[in-house]
Short mmCIF file of C-alpha atoms in Angstrom, two decimals:
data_model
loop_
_atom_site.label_atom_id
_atom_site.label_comp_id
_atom_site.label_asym_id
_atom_site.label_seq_id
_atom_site.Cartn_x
_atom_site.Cartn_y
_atom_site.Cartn_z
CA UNK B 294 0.98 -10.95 2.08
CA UNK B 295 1.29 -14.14 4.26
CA UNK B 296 -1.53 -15.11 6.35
CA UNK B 297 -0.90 -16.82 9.90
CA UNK B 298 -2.52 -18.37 12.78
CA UNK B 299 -4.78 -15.56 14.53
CA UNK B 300 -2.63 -14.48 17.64
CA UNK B 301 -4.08 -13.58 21.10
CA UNK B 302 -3.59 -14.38 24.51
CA UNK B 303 -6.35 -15.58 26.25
CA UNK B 304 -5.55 -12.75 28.92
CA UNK B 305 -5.32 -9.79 26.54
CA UNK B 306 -7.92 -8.40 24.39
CA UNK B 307 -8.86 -10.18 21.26
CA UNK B 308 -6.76 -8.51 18.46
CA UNK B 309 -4.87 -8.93 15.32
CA UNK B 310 -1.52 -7.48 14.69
CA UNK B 311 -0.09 -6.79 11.30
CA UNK B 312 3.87 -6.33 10.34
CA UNK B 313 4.35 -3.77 7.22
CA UNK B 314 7.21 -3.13 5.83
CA UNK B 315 8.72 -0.75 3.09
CA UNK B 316 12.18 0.05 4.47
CA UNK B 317 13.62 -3.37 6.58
CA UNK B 318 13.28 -5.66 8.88
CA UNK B 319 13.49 -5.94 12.74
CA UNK B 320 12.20 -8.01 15.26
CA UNK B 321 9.06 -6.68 17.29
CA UNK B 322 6.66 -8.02 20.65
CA UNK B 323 4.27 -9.34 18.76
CA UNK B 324 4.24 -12.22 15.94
CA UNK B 325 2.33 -11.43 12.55
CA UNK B 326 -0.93 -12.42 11.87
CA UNK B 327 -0.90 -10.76 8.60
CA UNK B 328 2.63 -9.39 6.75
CA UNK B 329 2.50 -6.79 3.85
CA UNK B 330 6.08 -7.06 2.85
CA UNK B 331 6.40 -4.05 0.03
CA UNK B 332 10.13 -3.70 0.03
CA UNK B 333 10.42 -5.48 -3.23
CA UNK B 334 8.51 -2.98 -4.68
CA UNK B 335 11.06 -0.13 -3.62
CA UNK B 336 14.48 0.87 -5.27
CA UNK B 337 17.47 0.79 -3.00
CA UNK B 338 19.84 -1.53 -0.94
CA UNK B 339 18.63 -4.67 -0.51
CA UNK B 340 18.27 -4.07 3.54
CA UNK B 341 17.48 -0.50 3.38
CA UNK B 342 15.09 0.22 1.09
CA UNK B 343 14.70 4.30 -0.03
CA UNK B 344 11.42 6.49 -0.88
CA UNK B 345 10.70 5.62 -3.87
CA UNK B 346 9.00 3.04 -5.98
CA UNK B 347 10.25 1.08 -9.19
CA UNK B 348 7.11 1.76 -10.83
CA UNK B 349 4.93 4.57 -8.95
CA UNK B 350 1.80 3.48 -10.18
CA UNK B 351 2.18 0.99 -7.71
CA UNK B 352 0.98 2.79 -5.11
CA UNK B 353 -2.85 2.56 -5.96
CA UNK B 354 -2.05 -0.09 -8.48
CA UNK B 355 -0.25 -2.80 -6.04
CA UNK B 356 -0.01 -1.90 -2.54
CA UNK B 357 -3.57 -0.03 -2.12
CA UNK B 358 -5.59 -3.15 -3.13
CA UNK B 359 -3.20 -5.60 -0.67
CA UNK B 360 -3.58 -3.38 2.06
CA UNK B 361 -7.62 -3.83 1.56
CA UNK B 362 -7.04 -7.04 0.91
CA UNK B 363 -5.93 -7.42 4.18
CA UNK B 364 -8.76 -5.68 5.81
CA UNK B 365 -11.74 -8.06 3.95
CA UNK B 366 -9.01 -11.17 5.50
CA UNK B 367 -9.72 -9.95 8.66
CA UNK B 368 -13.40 -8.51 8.43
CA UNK B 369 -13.90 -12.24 7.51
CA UNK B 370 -11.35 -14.26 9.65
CA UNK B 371 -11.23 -12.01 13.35
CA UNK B 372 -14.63 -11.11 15.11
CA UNK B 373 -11.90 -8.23 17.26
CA UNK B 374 -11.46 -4.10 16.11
CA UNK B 375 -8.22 -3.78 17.31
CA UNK B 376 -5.61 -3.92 15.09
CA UNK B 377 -2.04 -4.05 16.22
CA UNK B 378 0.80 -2.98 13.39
CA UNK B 379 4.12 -2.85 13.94
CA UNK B 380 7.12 -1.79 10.74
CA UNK B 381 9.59 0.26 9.15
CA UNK B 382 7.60 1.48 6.51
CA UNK B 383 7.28 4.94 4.93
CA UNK B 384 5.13 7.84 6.29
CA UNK B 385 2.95 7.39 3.22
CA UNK B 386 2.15 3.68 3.91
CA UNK B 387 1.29 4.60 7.97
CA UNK B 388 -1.42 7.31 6.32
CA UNK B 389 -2.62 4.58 4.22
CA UNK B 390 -3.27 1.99 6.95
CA UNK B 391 -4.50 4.16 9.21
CA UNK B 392 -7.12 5.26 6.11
CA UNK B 393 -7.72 1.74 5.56
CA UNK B 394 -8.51 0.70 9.35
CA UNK B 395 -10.26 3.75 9.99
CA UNK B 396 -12.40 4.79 12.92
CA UNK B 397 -15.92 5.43 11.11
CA UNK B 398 -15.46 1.57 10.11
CA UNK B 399 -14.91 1.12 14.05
CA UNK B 400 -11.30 -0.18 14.11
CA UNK B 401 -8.64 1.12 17.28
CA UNK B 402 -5.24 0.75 15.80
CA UNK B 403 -2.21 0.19 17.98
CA UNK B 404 1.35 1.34 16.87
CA UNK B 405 4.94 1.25 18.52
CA UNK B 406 6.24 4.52 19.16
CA UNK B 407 8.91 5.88 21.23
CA UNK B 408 8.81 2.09 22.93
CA UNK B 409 5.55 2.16 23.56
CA UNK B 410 2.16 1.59 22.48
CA UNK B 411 0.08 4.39 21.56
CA UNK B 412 -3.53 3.74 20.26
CA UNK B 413 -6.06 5.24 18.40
CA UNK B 414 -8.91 5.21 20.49
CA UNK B 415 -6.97 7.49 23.65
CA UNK B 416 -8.56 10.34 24.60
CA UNK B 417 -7.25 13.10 23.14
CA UNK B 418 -4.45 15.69 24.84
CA UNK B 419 -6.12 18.92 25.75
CA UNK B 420 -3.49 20.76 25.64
CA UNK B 421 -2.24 19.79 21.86
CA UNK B 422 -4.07 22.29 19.55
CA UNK B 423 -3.61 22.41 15.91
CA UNK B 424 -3.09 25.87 14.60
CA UNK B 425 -2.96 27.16 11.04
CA UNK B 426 0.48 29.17 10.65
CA UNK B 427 -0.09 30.49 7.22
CA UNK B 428 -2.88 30.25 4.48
CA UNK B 429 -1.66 31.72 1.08
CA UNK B 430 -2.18 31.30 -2.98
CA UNK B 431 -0.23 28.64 -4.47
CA UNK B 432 2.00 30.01 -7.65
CA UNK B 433 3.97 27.79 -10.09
CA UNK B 434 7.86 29.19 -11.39
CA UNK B 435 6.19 32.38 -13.56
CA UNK B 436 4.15 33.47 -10.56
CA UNK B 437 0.56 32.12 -11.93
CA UNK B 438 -1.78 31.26 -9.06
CA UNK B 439 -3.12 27.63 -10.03
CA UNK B 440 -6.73 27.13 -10.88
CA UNK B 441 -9.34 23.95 -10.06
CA UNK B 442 -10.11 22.56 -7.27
CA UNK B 443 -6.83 21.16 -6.13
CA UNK B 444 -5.81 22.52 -2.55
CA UNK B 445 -2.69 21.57 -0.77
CA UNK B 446 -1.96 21.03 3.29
CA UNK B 447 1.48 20.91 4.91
CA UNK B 448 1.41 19.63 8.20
CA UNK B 449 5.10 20.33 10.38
CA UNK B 450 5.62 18.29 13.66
CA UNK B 451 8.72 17.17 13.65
CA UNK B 452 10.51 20.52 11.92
CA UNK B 453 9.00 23.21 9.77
CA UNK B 454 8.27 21.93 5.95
CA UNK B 455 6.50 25.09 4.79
CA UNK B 456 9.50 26.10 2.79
CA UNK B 457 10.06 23.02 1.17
CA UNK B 458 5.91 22.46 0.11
CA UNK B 459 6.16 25.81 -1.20
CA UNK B 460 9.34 25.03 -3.59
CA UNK B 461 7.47 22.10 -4.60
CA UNK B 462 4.10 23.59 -4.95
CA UNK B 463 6.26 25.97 -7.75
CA UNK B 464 6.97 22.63 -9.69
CA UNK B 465 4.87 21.41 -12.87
CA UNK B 466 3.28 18.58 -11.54
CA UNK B 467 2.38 20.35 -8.35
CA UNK B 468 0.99 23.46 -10.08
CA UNK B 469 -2.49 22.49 -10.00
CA UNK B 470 -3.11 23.20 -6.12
CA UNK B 471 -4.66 26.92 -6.19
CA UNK B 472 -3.90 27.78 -2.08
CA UNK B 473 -2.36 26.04 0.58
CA UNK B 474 -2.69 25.28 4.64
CA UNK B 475 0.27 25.36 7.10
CA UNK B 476 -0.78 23.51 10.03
CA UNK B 477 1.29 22.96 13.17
CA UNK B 478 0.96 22.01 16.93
CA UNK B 479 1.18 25.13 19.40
CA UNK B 480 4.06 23.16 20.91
CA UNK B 481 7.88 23.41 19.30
CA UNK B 482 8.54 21.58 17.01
CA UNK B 483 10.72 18.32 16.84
CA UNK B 484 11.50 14.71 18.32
CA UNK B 485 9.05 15.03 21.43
CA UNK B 486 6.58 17.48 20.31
CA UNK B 487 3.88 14.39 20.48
CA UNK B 488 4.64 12.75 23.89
CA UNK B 489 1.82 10.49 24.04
CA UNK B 490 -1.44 8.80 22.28
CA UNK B 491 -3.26 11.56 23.60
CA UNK B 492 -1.21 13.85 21.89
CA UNK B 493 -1.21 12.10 18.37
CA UNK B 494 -4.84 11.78 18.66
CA UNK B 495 -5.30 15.56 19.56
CA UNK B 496 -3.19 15.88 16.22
CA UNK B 497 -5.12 13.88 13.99
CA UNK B 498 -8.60 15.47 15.33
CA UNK B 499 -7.19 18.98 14.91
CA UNK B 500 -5.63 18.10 11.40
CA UNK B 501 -9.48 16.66 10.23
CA UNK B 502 -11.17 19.73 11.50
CA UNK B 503 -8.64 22.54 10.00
CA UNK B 504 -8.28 20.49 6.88
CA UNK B 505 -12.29 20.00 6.23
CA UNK B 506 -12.75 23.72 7.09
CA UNK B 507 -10.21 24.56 4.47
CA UNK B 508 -11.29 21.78 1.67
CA UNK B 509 -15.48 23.35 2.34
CA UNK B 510 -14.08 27.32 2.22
CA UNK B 511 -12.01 26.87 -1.14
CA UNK B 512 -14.68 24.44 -2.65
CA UNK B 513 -12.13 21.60 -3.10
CA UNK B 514 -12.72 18.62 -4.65
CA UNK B 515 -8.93 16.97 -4.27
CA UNK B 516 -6.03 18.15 -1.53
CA UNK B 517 -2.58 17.36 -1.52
CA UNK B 518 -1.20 16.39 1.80
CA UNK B 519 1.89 16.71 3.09
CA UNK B 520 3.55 16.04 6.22
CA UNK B 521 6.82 16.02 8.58
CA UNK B 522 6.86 13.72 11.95
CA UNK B 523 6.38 10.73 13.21
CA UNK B 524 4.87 7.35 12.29
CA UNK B 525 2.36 8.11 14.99
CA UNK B 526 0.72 10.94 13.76
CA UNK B 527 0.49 9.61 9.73
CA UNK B 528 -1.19 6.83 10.97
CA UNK B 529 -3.60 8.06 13.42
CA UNK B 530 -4.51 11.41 11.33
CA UNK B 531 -4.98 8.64 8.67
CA UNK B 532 -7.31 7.30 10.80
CA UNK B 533 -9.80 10.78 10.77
CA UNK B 534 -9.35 11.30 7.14
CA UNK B 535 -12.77 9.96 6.22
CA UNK B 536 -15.71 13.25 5.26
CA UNK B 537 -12.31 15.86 4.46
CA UNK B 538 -12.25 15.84 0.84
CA UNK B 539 -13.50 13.76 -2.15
CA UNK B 540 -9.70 12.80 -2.81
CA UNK B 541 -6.96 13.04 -0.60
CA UNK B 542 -3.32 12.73 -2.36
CA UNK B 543 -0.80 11.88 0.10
CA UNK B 544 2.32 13.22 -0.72
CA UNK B 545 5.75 10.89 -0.19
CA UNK B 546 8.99 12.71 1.13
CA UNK B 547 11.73 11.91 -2.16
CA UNK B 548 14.60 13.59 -0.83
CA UNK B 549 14.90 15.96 -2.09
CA UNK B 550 11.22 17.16 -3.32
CA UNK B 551 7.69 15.02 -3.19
CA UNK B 552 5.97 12.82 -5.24
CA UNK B 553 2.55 11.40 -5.18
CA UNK B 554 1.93 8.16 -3.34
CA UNK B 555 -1.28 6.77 -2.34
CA UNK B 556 -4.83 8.22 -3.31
CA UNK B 557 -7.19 8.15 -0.77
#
């Protein structure tokens, strides 16, 4: 993490902006106050990096504790809530500083998407609702329904991932998760099914009330989330995860299959 000059215009709103970065580099509008570079952490090609970590651990063990590093820097250093990021970085990272920079701790986080800027604090679309598609036991390979209180959540916006949680959810280290959620927008799914900030934001409030209906009902103490779309909508339902569930265990695309990432 490097650590620059604060960077506002004296025309614009006081903010800070923040450059993360799992995947590469590019150049964006705004220069870094603050850079969490985590590529070196990743396996892959030196300028593309892939989906998974050298050591996984490092999720909560490296990259959780920068990332909070980052927001005591600039609790201490910027008297501003608004918080512009800009990266490639995987969909697990955008959930993660979105969680970090959350609204209960009164921060409005601005990200690029679709070449613009879409912010947290928009008022919401009212005509994005987020429907439940399916609610079901989960079973593991010999048909046992798992036991605890381990829940899991799929959440499709970009294309339908019910199949794929399901496979997953059959695994060994998935097997604890004793039902599951299938959440989706009443829109069709794909590229443009979020159009807007109002629509990520209708998203991410419809994912935190479906999600903390489900955690209460099945007496949950830990969910597993999972998730297909854009940057947008990881960060910003990131942003409403606070009050859902004791622990929330985001899970990170591997291609094929998921692993955990970041514990929140």
């Amino acid at each position: 993490m490097l650590k620059a000059d604060l960077y506002a215009l004296a025309s614009e709103e006081r903010c800070v902006t923040v450059h993360m970065n799992t995947i590469g580099e590019r150049m964006y509008d705004l220069e870094p106050d603050y850079t969490l570079d985590w590529r070196k952490y990743f396996g892959g090609q030196p300028g593309l990096r892939g989906h998974r970590l050298k050591n996984a651990a490092n999720w909560n063990k490296k990259l959780l504790p920068e990332l909070r590093s980052t927001l005591e820097e600039i609790r201490s250093a910027a008297p501003c809530k608004l918080v512009r990021v800009r990266g490639l970085a995987r969909l697990s990272a955008w959930f993660a500083f979105g969680f970090t920079f959350s609204e209960v701790a009164g921060y409005t986080i601005e990200v690029e998407q679709q070449d613009q800027h879409w912010r947290t604090d928009a008022a919401p679309a009212t005509d994005l609702l987020v429907e439940p598609y399916g609610e079901a036991e989960a079973v593991d390979e010999d048909g046992a329904v798992g036991s605890g209180a381990t829940v899991a959540c799929g959440i499709s916006v970009t294309g339908d991932l019910e199949q794929d949680v399901r496979v997953h959810l059959r695994t060994v280290e998935a097997g604890s998760a004793s039902r599951v959620l299938f959440l989706r927008p009443n829109r069709q799914l794909g590229r443009d099914c979020l159009r807007s900030a109002a629509d990520a934001v209708a998203l991410a409030r419809g994912v935190k009330e479906q999600l903390r209906s489900f955690v209460k009902r099945s007496g949950a103490t830990r969910v597993l989330l999972y998730y297909f779309g854009p940057l947008s909508g990881a960060c910003f339902i990131g942003h409403q995860l606070n009050a859902v569930c004791r622990e929330v265990q985001v899970m990170e695309d591997q291609q094929p299959g998921y692993a955990p990432s970041f514990l929140l």
